[in-house]
CSV table of C-alpha atoms in Angstrom, one decimal:
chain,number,residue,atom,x,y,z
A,1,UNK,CA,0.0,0.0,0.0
A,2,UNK,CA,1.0,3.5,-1.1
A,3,UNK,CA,2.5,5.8,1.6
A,4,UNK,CA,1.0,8.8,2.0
A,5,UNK,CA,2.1,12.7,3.4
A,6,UNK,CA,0.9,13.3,7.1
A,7,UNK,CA,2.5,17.1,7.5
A,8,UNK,CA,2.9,19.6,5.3
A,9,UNK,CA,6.5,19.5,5.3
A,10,UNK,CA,6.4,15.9,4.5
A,11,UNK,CA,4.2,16.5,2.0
A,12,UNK,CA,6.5,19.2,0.0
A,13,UNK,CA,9.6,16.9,-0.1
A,14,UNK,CA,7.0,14.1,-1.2
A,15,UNK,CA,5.6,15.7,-4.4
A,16,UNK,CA,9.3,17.2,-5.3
A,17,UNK,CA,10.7,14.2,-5.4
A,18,UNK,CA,8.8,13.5,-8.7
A,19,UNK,CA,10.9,15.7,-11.4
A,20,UNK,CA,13.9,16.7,-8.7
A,21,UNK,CA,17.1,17.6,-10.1
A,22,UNK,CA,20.5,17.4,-8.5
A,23,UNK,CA,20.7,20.8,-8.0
A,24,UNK,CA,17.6,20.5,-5.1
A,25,UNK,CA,15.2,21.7,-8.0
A,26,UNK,CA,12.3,20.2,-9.8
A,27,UNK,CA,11.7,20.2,-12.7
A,28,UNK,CA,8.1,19.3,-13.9
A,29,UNK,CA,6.6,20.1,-16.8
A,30,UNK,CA,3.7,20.1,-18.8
A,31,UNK,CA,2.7,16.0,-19.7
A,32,UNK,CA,6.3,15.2,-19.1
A,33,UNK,CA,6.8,12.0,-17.0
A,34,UNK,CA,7.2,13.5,-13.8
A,35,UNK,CA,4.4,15.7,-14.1
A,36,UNK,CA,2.3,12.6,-15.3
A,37,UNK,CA,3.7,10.6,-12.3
A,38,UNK,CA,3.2,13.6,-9.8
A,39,UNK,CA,-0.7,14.0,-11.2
A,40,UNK,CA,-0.7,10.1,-10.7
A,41,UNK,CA,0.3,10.4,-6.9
A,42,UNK,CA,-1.8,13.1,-5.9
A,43,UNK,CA,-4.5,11.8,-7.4
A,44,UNK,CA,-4.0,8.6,-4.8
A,45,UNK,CA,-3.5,10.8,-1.8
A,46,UNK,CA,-6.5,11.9,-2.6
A,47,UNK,CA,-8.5,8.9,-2.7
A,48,UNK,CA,-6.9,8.2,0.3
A,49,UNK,CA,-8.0,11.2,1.8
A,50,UNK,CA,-11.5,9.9,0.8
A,51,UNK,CA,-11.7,12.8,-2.2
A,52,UNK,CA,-13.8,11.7,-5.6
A,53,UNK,CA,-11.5,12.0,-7.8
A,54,UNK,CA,-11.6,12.9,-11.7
A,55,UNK,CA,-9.3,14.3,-14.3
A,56,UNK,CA,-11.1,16.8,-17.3
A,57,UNK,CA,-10.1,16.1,-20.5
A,58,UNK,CA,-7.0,18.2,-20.6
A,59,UNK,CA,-5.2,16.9,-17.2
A,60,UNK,CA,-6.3,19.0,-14.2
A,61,UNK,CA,-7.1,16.4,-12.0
A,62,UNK,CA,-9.5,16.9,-9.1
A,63,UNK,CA,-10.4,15.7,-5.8
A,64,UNK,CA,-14.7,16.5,-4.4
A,65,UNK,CA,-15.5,16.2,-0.7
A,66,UNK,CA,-19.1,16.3,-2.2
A,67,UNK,CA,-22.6,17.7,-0.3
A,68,UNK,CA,-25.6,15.5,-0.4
A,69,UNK,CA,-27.4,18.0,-2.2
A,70,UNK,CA,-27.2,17.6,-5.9
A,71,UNK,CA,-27.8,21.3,-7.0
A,72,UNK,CA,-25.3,22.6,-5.0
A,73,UNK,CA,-22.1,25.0,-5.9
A,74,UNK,CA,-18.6,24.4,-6.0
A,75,UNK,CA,-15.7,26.4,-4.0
A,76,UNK,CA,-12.8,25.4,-5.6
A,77,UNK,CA,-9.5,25.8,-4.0
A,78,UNK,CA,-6.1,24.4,-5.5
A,79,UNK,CA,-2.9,25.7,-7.8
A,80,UNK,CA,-0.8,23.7,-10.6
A,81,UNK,CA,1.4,21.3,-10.2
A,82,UNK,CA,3.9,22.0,-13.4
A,83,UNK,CA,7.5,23.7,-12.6
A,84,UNK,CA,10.0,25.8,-14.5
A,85,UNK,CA,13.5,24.3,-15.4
A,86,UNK,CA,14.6,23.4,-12.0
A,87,UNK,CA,12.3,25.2,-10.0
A,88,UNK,CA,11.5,25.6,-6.6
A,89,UNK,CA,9.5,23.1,-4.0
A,90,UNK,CA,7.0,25.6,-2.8
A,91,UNK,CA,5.5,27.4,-6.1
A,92,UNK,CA,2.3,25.6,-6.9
A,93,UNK,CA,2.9,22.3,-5.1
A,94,UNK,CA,2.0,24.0,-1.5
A,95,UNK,CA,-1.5,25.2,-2.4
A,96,UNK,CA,-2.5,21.8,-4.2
A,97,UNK,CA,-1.2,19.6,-0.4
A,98,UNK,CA,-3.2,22.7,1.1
A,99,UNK,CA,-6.0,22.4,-0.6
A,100,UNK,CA,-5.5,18.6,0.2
A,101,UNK,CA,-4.9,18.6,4.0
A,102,UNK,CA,-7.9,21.0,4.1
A,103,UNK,CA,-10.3,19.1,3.4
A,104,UNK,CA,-8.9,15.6,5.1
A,105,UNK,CA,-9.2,18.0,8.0
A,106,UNK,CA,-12.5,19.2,7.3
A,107,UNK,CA,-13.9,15.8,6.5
A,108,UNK,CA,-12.8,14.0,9.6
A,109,UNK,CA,-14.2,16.8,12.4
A,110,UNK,CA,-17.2,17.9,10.3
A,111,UNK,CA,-18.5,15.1,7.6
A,112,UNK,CA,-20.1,16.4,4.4
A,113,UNK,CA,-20.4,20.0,3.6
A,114,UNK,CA,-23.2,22.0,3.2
A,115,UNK,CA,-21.8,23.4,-0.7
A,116,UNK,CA,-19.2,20.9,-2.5
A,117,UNK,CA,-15.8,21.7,-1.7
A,118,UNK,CA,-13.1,20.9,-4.2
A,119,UNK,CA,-9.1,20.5,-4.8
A,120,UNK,CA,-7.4,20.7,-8.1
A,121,UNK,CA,-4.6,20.7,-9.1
A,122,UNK,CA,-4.2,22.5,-12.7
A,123,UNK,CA,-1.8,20.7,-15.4
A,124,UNK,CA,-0.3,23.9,-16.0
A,125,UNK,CA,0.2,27.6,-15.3
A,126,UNK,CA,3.8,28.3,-15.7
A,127,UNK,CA,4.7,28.2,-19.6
A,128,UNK,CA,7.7,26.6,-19.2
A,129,UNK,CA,7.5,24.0,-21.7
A,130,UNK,CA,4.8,25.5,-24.5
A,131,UNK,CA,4.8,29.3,-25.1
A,132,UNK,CA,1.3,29.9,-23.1
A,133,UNK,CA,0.5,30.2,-19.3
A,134,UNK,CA,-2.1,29.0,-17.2
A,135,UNK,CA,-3.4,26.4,-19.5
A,136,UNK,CA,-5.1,24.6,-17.2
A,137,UNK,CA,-7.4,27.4,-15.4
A,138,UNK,CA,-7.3,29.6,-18.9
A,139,UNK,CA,-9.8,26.4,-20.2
A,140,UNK,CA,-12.0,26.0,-17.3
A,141,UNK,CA,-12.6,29.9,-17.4
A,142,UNK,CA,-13.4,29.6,-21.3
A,143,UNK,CA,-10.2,32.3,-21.8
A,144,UNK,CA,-8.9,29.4,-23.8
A,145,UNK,CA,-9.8,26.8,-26.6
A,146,UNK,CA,-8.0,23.8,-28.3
A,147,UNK,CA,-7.6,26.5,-31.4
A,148,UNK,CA,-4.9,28.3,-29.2
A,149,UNK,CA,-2.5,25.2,-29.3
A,150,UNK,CA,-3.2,24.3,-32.4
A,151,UNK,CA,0.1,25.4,-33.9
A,152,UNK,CA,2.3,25.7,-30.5
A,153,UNK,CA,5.3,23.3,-30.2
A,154,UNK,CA,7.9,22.8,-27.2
A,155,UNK,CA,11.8,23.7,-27.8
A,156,UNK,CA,11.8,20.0,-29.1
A,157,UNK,CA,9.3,20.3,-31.9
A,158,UNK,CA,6.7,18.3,-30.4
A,159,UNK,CA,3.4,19.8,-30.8
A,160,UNK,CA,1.0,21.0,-28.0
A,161,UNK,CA,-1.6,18.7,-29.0
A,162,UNK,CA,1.1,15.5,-29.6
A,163,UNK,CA,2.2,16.2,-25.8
A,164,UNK,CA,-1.3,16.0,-24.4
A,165,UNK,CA,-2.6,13.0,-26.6
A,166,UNK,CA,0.3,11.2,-25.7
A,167,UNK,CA,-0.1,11.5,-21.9
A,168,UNK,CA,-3.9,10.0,-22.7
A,169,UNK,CA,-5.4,13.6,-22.4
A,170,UNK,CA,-7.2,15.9,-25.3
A,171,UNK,CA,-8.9,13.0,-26.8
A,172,UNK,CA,-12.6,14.0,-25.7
A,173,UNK,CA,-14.5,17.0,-26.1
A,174,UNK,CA,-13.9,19.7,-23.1
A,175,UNK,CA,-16.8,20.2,-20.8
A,176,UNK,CA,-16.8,23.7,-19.1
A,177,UNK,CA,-17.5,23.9,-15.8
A,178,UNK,CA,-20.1,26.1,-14.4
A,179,UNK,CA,-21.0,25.0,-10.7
A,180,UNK,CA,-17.6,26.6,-9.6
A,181,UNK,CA,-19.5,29.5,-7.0
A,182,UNK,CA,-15.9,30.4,-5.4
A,183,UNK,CA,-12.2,30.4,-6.1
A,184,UNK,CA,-9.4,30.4,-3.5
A,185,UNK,CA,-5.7,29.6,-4.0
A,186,UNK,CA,-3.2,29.5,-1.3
A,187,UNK,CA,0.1,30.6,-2.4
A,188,UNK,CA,4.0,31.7,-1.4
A,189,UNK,CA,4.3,35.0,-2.1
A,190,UNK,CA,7.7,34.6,-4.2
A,191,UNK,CA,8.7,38.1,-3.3
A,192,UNK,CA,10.3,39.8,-0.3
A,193,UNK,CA,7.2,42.1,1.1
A,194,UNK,CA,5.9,39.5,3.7
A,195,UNK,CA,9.1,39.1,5.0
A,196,UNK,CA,10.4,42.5,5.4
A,197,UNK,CA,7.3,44.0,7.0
A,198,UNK,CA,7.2,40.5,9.4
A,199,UNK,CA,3.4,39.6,8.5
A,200,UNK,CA,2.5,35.8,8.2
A,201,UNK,CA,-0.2,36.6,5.9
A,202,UNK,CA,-0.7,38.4,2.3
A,203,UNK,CA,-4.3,38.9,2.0
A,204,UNK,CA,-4.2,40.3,-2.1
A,205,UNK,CA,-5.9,42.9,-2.9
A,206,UNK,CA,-5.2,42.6,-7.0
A,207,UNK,CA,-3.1,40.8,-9.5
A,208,UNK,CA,-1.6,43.5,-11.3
A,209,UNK,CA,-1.6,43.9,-14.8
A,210,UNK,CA,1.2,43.6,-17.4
A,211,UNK,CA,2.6,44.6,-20.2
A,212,UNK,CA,5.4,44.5,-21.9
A,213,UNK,CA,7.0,46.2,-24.9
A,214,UNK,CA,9.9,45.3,-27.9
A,215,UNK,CA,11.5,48.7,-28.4
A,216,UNK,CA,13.5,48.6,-31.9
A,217,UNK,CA,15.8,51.2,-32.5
A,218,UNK,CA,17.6,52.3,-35.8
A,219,UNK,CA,20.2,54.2,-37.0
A,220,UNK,CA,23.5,53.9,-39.1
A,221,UNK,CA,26.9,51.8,-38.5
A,222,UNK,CA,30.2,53.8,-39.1
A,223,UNK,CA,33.7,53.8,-37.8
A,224,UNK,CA,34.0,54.7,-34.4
A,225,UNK,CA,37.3,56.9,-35.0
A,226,UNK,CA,36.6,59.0,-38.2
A,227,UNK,CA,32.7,59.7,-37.7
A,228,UNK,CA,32.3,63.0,-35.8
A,229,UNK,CA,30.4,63.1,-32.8
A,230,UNK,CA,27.8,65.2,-34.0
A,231,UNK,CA,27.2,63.3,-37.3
A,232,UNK,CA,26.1,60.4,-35.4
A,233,UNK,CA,23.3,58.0,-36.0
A,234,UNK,CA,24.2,56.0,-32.6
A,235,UNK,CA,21.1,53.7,-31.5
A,236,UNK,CA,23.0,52.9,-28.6
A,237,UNK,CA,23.5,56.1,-27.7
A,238,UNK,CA,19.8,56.9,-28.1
A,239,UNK,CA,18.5,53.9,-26.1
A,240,UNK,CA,20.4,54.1,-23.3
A,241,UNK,CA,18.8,57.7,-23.2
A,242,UNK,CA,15.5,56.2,-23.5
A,243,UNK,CA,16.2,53.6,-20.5
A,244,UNK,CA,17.3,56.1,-18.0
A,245,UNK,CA,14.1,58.4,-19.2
A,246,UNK,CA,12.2,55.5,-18.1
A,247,UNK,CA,13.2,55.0,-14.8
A,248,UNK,CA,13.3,58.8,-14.3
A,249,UNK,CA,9.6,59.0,-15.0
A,250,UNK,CA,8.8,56.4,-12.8
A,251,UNK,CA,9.0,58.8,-9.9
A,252,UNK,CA,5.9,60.5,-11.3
A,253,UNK,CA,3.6,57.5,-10.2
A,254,UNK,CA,3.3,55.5,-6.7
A,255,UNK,CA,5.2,52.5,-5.5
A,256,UNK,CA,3.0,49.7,-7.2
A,257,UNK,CA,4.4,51.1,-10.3
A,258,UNK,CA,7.1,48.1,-11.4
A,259,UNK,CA,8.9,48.5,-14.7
A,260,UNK,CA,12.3,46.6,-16.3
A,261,UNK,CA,14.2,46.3,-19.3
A,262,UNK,CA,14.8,42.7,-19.2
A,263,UNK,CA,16.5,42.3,-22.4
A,264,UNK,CA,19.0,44.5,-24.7
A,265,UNK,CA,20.5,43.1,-28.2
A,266,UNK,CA,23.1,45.3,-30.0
A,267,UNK,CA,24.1,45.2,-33.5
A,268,UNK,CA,26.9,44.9,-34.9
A,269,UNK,CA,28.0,44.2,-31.7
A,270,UNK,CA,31.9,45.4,-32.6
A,271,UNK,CA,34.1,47.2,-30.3
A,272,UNK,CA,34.8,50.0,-32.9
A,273,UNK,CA,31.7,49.9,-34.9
A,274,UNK,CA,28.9,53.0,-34.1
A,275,UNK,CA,25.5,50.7,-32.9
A,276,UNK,CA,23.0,50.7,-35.8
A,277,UNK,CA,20.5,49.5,-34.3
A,278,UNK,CA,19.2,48.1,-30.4
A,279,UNK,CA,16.4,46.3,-29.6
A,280,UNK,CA,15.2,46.2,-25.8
A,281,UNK,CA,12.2,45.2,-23.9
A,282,UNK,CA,10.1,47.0,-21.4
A,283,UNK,CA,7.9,45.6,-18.8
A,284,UNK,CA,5.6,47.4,-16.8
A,285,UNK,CA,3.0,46.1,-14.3
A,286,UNK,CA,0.1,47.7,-11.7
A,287,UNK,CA,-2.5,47.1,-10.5
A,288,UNK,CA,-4.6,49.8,-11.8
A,289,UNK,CA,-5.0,49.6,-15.4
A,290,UNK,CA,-5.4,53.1,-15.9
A,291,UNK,CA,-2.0,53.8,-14.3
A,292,UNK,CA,-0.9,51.3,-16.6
A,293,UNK,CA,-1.7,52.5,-19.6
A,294,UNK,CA,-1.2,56.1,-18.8
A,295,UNK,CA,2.6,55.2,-17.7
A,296,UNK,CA,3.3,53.1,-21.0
A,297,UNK,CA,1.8,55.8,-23.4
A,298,UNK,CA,3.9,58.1,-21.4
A,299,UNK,CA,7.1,56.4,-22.3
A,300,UNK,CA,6.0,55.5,-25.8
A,301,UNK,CA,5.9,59.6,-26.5
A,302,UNK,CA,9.0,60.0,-24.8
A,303,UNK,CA,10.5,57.8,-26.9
A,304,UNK,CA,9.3,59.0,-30.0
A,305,UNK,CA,10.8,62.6,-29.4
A,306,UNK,CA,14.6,60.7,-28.3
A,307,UNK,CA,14.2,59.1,-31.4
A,308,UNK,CA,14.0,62.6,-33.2
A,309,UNK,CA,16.6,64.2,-31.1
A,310,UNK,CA,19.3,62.3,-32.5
A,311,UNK,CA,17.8,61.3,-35.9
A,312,UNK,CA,16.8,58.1,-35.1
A,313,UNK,CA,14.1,55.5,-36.3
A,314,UNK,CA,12.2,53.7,-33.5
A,315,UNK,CA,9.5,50.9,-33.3
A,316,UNK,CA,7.6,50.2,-30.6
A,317,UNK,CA,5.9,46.7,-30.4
A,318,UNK,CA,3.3,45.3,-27.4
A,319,UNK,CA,3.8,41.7,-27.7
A,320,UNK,CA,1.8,40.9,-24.2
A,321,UNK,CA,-0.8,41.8,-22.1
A,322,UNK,CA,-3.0,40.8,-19.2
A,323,UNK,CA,-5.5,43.0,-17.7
A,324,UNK,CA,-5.1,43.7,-13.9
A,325,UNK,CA,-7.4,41.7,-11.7
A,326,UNK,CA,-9.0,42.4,-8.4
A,327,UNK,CA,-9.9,39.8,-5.5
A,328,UNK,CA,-13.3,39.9,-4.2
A,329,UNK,CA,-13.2,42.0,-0.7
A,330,UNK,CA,-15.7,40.2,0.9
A,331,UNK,CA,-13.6,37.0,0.7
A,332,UNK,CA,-10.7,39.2,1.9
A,333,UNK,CA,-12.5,40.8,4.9
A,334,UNK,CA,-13.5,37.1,6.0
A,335,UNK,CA,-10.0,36.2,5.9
A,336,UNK,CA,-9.4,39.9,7.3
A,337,UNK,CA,-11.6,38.7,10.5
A,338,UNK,CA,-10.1,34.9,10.8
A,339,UNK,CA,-6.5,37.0,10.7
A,340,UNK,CA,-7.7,38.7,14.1
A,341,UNK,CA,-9.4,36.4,15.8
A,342,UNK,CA,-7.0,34.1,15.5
A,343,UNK,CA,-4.3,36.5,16.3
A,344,UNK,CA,-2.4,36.0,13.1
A,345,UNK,CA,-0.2,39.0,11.5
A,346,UNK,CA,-1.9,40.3,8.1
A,347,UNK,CA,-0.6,42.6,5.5
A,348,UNK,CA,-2.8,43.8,2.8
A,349,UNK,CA,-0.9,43.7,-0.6
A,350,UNK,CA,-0.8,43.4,-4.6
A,351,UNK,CA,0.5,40.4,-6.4
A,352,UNK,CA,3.3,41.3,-8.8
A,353,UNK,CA,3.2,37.5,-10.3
A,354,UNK,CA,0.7,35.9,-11.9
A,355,UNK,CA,-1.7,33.7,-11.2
A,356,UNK,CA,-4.7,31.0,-11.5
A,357,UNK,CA,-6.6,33.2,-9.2
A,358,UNK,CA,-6.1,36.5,-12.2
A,359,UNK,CA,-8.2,33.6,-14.6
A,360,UNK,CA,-10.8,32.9,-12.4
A,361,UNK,CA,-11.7,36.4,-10.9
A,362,UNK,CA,-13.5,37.2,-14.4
A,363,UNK,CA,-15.8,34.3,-13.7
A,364,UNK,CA,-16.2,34.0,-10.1
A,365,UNK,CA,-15.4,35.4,-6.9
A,366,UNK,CA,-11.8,34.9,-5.9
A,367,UNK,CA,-8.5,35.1,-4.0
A,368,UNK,CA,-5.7,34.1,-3.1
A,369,UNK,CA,-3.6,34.3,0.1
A,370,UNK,CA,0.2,34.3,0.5
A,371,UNK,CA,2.6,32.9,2.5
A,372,UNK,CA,6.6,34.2,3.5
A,373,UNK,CA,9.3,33.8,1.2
A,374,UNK,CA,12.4,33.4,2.9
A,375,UNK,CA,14.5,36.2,1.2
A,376,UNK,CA,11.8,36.6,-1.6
A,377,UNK,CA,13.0,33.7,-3.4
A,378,UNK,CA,11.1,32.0,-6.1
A,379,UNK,CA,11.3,30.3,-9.2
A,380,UNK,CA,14.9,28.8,-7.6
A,381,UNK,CA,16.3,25.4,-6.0
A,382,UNK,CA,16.9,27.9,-3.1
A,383,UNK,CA,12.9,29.0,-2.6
A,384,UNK,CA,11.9,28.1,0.9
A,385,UNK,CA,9.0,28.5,3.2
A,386,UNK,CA,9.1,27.6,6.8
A,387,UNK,CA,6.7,24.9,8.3
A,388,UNK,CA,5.6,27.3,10.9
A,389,UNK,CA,4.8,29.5,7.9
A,390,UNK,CA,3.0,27.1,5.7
A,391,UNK,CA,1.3,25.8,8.7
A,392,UNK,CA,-0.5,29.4,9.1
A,393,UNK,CA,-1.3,29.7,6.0
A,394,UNK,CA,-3.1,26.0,6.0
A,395,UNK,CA,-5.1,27.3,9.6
A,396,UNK,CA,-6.7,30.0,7.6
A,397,UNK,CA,-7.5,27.8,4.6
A,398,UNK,CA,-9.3,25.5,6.9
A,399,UNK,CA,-10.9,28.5,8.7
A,400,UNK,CA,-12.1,29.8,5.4
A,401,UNK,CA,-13.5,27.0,3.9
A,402,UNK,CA,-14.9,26.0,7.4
A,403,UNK,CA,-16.8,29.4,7.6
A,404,UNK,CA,-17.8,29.5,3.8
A,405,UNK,CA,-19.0,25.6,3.3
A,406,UNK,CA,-20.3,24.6,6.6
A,407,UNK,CA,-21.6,27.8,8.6
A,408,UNK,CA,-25.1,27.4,7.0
């Protein structure tokens, strides 16, 4: 008989050890074998848990501690269990054990709930193997179809759609769900704020939006020792004048404000050849869309006048986008009043990452709730989360639920 988890700590070194690298990572990603063999195992924790279990058609596997009544809602609480190239043990993995113990726990002291309460564990959010995120949520929330993959392939050349058929999914038609009443994922912050201002809790407010830019810039190559200064066509010279003009404005808007150039490509490249042209990227995220879009036209115009200032050509491209998205308050003022009464440190807050929780707040009412990371740490064989940490954030999953599917 399989062995199952009986702590949460247990239970994080349990599901890393399917995809772990030497390095202390894990690797796990979409369909791969680890990922099928880590869906496989939680799937029989589950039933062990006493969970109904099921997987949809596209590999998101869930676990129903159901109510008698047939006409009831769902509150849906879980995260995904894929990882980027050697990632950490935390991202994901904790809110699916979470979502796991949860409702072992609840099961045991109170029986049946009065609205179906339910675990998944999505086959994918990062992106790491297929150039698109949050596969698994995007589906259920209809944001997604099988005509988005029709034409993705990995780094490999295998196709979206040969990846999924092999592991035995994508072969039936894909039913959308539309009992789901509530959505809650439990999650590591993968950032520093929790730590710094010592809080045990990060009850978000909103998923900030993003988006993010391919700045081309053009001019004219020439030899570095017989072209006059003034007779230049230097893209370089231009762009580094746009970078610094972007973190200059910054201090015109408040501190969710984030923004980065992330990547710069120069051409030719050669010590004494004048740069003809750059290309750089620009990401910029809040949580207020306005802000948003008022920061990044801002900068666009900016950009358009350096261009002219030193006879330059410039193209600005937006290649991505998400739309900011709030969690609902009333959820957070619940967990607000659990936080109190139970004497447990709070900190209101913005996510910076994305999320499941971003999908499903255009559907249904949502959250999600954070956890410490020790020295903001994520996406890294070094992210950790204490057990003291993770265990606080597991008492005010169980609180939740408790209040949300049995206080009737």
């Amino acid at each position: 008989m399989a062995q199952f988890p009986t702590n949460l700590k247990e239970a994080i070194e349990w599901l890393a050890s399917f995809g772990e690298e030497p390095d202390g990572g894990v690797t796990r990603t979409l369909y791969s074998q680890p990922w099928k063999e880590a869906q496989q195992a939680l799937k029989g924790w589950m039933e062990e848990a006493g969970l109904l279990t099921n997987y949809d058609s596209i590999g998101n596997l869930f676990g129903r501690l159901a109510t008698p009544n047939p006409n009831a809602p769902t509150i849906l609480i879980g995260s995904h269990v894929d990882t980027v190239k050697s990632g950490g043990k935390y991202d994901g993995a904790y809110g699916i054990i979470a979502g796991i113990m949860a409702l072992d726990y609840l099961k045991k002291k109170y029986g049946q709930p009065a609205i179906n309460l339910e675990v998944v564990s999505f086959c994918e959010e990062e992106g790491s193997r297929f150039p698109l995120a949050c596969w698994g949520s995007g589906m259920m929330t209809g944001v997604y179809s099988f005509k988005d993959i029709s034409e993705i392939k990995d780094s490999e050349g295998i196709s979206f759609e040969t990846a999924m058929m092999a592991g035995g999914f994508g072969l039936s038609e894909f039913r959308v769900r539309n009992d789901i009443k509530t959505f809650i994922e439990l999650h590591i912050e993968q950032g520093p704020t929790l730590e710094k201002v010592e809080k045990s809790v990060g009850i978000v407010k909103a998923i900030v939006g993003q988006k993010r830019f391919r700045i081309t810039v053009t001019g004219e190559s020439n030899h570095v020792g017989t072209t006059s200064m003034k007779w230049r066509r230097d893209a370089l010279h231009g762009a580094v004048n746009m970078i610094h003009d972007l973190y200059e404005s910054m201090k015109e808007y408040d501190e969710d404000l984030v923004t980065s150039v992330g990547q710069l490509f120069v051409e030719p490249n050669i010590p004494n050849v004048i740069p003809n042209q750059v290309q750089f990227t620009v990401d910029a995220r809040h949580p207020s869309e306005m802000v948003l879009r008022s920061f990044c036209q801002q900068f666009s115009n900016a950009y358009q006048n350096i261009a002219k200032k030193h006879s330059l050509d410039i193209k600005v491209e937006k290649w991505h986008e998400v739309q900011p998205a709030q969690m609902d308050s009333e959820l957070n003022e619940i967990i607000q009043t659990i936080c109190t009464r139970r004497t447990i440190s709070s900190h209101w807050m913005n996510s910076g990452a994305g999320h499941d929780a971003q999908l499903f707040s255009r559907v249904c009412p949502t959250t999600i709730l954070f956890v410490p990371s020790h020295g903001g740490i994520s996406h890294s064989p070094l992210e950790f989360t204490s057990a003291k940490d993770l265990e606080i954030g597991l008492e005010v999953l169980i609180q939740l639920l408790h209040q949300l599917a049995y206080n009737r």
